Structure formats: structure tokens, C-alpha cells
Amino acid sequence: MATWGEFASARPEMAAVLAGLLDWIPICYLATVAADGSPRVHPFVPILTGGRMFIACIPSPKRNDLLRDGRYAMHALPGKWRDSIGDDEFYMTGRAVLRDDEETRGIVTEAAKHEIRREDLLFELEIERVMTAYWEKVGQPGTYAVRQFWHVQ
């Protein structure tokens, strides 16, 4: 697994896609694995700080899923339409790891653009795979996605 900073150093143009999307709408969707093995999808706001990506979880099914089975898939909301290349997509997978020590809590709380409450648990999203895409010829015959991929070696 890689940290956000390791990924961003390896593929800065791909990391910039998520940064641009989060500037537009700072919400993503996180898919987790429920206790019965079924998928579950939750909205969340990623917190990027110190070369790492975090999620703050209130007591919830999402939190229970991450404590039990840290596997996740994340998808950012589609980006603002850009005339030159259409809308951007950002997708990543990996494992969420509980990182709820006081030092990390202080760093994440300071960086977050929303309130981090005492009962929230903090997880770092470690990264295994990333995919970005934009669409060519949208609304025309032959519409296709231009994709880039990255994964931990």
C-alpha cells in the first residue's frame, strides 16, 4: 500500500485530478464491505494533510465496516464540465487503517474543513490502485473514456 504523498509523487498529474474535483465539490463516495459481505456506499469528505489521506467516521455502519474489514473503493463526484475534455473521474482502492492517536488527531483536526468530534475515529486511506478518466466526444457516436492507471508495484 502507498500513502497519498507516495502516490502523488509518482503520478502528480493524476493526484491533481482529485485536487481539482475536491475544489469543485469536496465530497466523495466510499464503498465498504458489510458484515454479510455485501457492498455498502457512503458519502465522505477526504482530509488531505502531510502527504496522507484521512476519513473521520462517526459511529455508523461505515465505521463498523472499516473497523472489521478495511477494504474500500472511493470515487469522487464527477467534475465540473470542462469544454476541452469534459468531466473528470477519480477512483481509488486500498485499505483504511485506524490512526487515532493524539498527534494524528491534532494534525487532521487542524487540516479538516469540517468539525472533527471526539467520538469520531480517524482512518488513513492507504492506496493500492488509482484510475482517472475524462471523456472524449461526449454526446456523439463513439464517445469514449481516456483513462490513466497507477498501482503499487
One Martini backbone bead per residue (centre of mass of N, CA, C, O) as a GRO file, in nm:
protein
  153
    1MET     BB    1   0.102   0.033   0.012
    2ALA     BB    2   0.011   0.381  -0.010
    3THR     BB    3   0.039   0.699   0.009
    4TRP     BB    4  -0.055   0.992  -0.105
    5GLY     BB    5   0.235   1.104  -0.146
    6GLU     BB    6   0.345   0.869  -0.313
    7PHE     BB    7   0.145   0.892  -0.539
    8ALA     BB    8   0.184   1.200  -0.607
    9SER     BB    9   0.485   1.162  -0.686
   10ALA     BB   10   0.436   0.950  -0.917
   11ARG     BB   11   0.130   1.106  -1.002
   12PRO     BB   12   0.054   1.427  -1.024
   13GLU     BB   13  -0.170   1.436  -1.249
   14MET     BB   14  -0.369   1.254  -1.090
   15ALA     BB   15  -0.384   1.409  -0.821
   16ALA     BB   16  -0.498   1.672  -0.955
   17VAL     BB   17  -0.778   1.567  -1.009
   18LEU     BB   18  -0.875   1.553  -0.716
   19ALA     BB   19  -0.816   1.841  -0.634
   20GLY     BB   20  -1.016   1.965  -0.838
   21LEU     BB   21  -1.270   1.820  -0.736
   22LEU     BB   22  -1.254   1.923  -0.435
   23ASP     BB   23  -1.286   2.223  -0.516
   24TRP     BB   24  -1.572   2.181  -0.625
   25ILE     BB   25  -1.637   1.896  -0.457
   26PRO     BB   26  -1.572   1.758  -0.122
   27ILE     BB   27  -1.712   1.486  -0.225
   28CYS     BB   28  -1.735   1.135  -0.167
   29TYR     BB   29  -1.726   0.785  -0.227
   30LEU     BB   30  -1.761   0.495  -0.006
   31ALA     BB   31  -1.672   0.163  -0.024
   32THR     BB   32  -1.783  -0.115   0.161
   33VAL     BB   33  -1.787  -0.402   0.384
   34ALA     BB   34  -2.012  -0.589   0.501
   35ALA     BB   35  -2.068  -0.851   0.712
   36ASP     BB   36  -2.216  -1.014   0.460
   37GLY     BB   37  -2.039  -0.890   0.194
   38SER     BB   38  -2.171  -0.646   0.115
   39PRO     BB   39  -2.213  -0.356  -0.031
   40ARG     BB   40  -2.130  -0.011   0.064
   41VAL     BB   41  -2.239   0.338   0.052
   42HIS     BB   42  -2.059   0.653   0.126
   43PRO     BB   43  -2.028   0.958   0.229
   44PHE     BB   44  -1.733   1.184   0.205
   45VAL     BB   45  -1.448   1.372   0.348
   46PRO     BB   46  -1.149   1.431   0.256
   47ILE     BB   47  -0.822   1.439   0.424
   48LEU     BB   48  -0.545   1.641   0.343
   49THR     BB   49  -0.224   1.559   0.505
   50GLY     BB   50   0.105   1.507   0.505
   51GLY     BB   51   0.068   1.289   0.263
   52ARG     BB   52  -0.233   1.222   0.357
   53MET     BB   53  -0.538   1.022   0.394
   54PHE     BB   54  -0.857   1.096   0.547
   55ILE     BB   55  -1.114   0.972   0.779
   56ALA     BB   56  -1.409   1.066   0.951
   57CYS     BB   57  -1.594   0.862   1.193
   58ILE     BB   58  -1.883   0.800   1.288
   59PRO     BB   59  -2.110   0.631   1.431
   60SER     BB   60  -2.134   0.353   1.195
   61PRO     BB   61  -2.136   0.139   0.938
   62LYS     BB   62  -1.874   0.242   0.815
   63ARG     BB   63  -1.701   0.209   1.066
   64ASN     BB   64  -1.752  -0.093   1.110
   65ASP     BB   65  -1.638  -0.185   0.842
   66LEU     BB   66  -1.345  -0.068   0.883
   67LEU     BB   67  -1.282  -0.229   1.144
   68ARG     BB   68  -1.328  -0.517   1.013
   69ASP     BB   69  -1.287  -0.412   0.691
   70GLY     BB   70  -1.065  -0.197   0.518
   71ARG     BB   71  -1.186  -0.216   0.258
   72TYR     BB   72  -1.188   0.000  -0.041
   73ALA     BB   73  -1.380   0.236  -0.241
   74MET     BB   74  -1.326   0.535  -0.440
   75HIS     BB   75  -1.540   0.817  -0.550
   76ALA     BB   76  -1.562   1.091  -0.715
   77LEU     BB   77  -1.721   1.337  -0.814
   78PRO     BB   78  -1.798   1.476  -1.076
   79GLY     BB   79  -1.686   1.717  -1.263
   80LYS     BB   80  -1.648   1.993  -1.403
   81TRP     BB   81  -1.717   2.108  -1.693
   82ARG     BB   82  -1.493   2.078  -1.971
   83ASP     BB   83  -1.455   2.172  -2.290
   84SER     BB   84  -1.188   2.016  -2.358
   85ILE     BB   85  -1.263   1.721  -2.162
   86GLY     BB   86  -1.481   1.738  -1.968
   87ASP     BB   87  -1.515   1.505  -1.724
   88ASP     BB   88  -1.393   1.394  -1.426
   89GLU     BB   89  -1.222   1.108  -1.279
   90PHE     BB   90  -1.195   0.934  -0.948
   91TYR     BB   91  -1.021   0.630  -0.845
   92MET     BB   92  -0.990   0.415  -0.545
   93THR     BB   93  -0.791   0.169  -0.368
   94GLY     BB   94  -0.782  -0.017  -0.042
   95ARG     BB   95  -0.684   0.060   0.300
   96ALA     BB   96  -0.814   0.112   0.614
   97VAL     BB   97  -0.647   0.278   0.892
   98LEU     BB   98  -0.620   0.313   1.212
   99ARG     BB   99  -0.552   0.674   1.329
  100ASP     BB  100  -0.603   0.770   1.677
  101ASP     BB  101  -0.394   0.954   1.767
  102GLU     BB  102  -0.316   1.262   1.892
  103GLU     BB  103  -0.136   1.367   1.666
  104THR     BB  104  -0.321   1.301   1.429
  105ARG     BB  105  -0.571   1.448   1.533
  106GLY     BB  106  -0.444   1.731   1.522
  107ILE     BB  107  -0.374   1.741   1.219
  108VAL     BB  108  -0.660   1.676   1.108
  109THR     BB  109  -0.823   1.897   1.251
  110GLU     BB  110  -0.666   2.135   1.123
  111ALA     BB  111  -0.727   2.045   0.810
  112ALA     BB  112  -1.014   2.045   0.836
  113LYS     BB  113  -1.341   2.164   0.693
  114HIS     BB  114  -1.448   2.013   0.949
  115GLU     BB  115  -1.576   1.864   1.212
  116ILE     BB  116  -1.401   1.702   1.479
  117ARG     BB  117  -1.496   1.463   1.690
  118ARG     BB  118  -1.431   1.272   1.959
  119GLU     BB  119  -1.607   1.014   1.840
  120ASP     BB  120  -1.430   1.011   1.614
  121LEU     BB  121  -1.269   0.823   1.372
  122LEU     BB  122  -0.946   0.763   1.231
  123PHE     BB  123  -0.856   0.712   0.886
  124GLU     BB  124  -0.633   0.576   0.667
  125LEU     BB  125  -0.586   0.589   0.314
  126GLU     BB  126  -0.466   0.335   0.158
  127ILE     BB  127  -0.295   0.260  -0.154
  128GLU     BB  128  -0.328   0.057  -0.458
  129ARG     BB  129  -0.541   0.205  -0.665
  130VAL     BB  130  -0.567   0.411  -0.971
  131MET     BB  131  -0.818   0.614  -1.149
  132THR     BB  132  -0.848   0.808  -1.444
  133ALA     BB  133  -1.087   1.031  -1.623
  134TYR     BB  134  -1.203   1.120  -1.952
  135TRP     BB  135  -1.415   1.258  -2.210
  136GLU     BB  136  -1.484   1.183  -2.546
  137LYS     BB  137  -1.732   1.272  -2.752
  138VAL     BB  138  -1.973   1.383  -2.612
  139GLY     BB  139  -2.281   1.294  -2.754
  140GLN     BB  140  -2.140   1.099  -2.953
  141PRO     BB  141  -2.033   0.899  -3.156
  142GLY     BB  142  -1.775   0.735  -2.984
  143THR     BB  143  -1.765   0.753  -2.699
  144TYR     BB  144  -1.482   0.803  -2.467
  145ALA     BB  145  -1.238   0.697  -2.245
  146VAL     BB  146  -0.962   0.847  -2.072
  147ARG     BB  147  -0.713   0.655  -1.916
  148GLN     BB  148  -0.551   0.615  -1.596
  149PHE     BB  149  -0.294   0.420  -1.425
  150TRP     BB  150  -0.229   0.296  -1.084
  151HIS     BB  151   0.011   0.097  -0.886
  152VAL     BB  152   0.143  -0.098  -0.672
  153GLN     BB  153   0.459  -0.269  -0.698
   0.00000   0.00000   0.00000
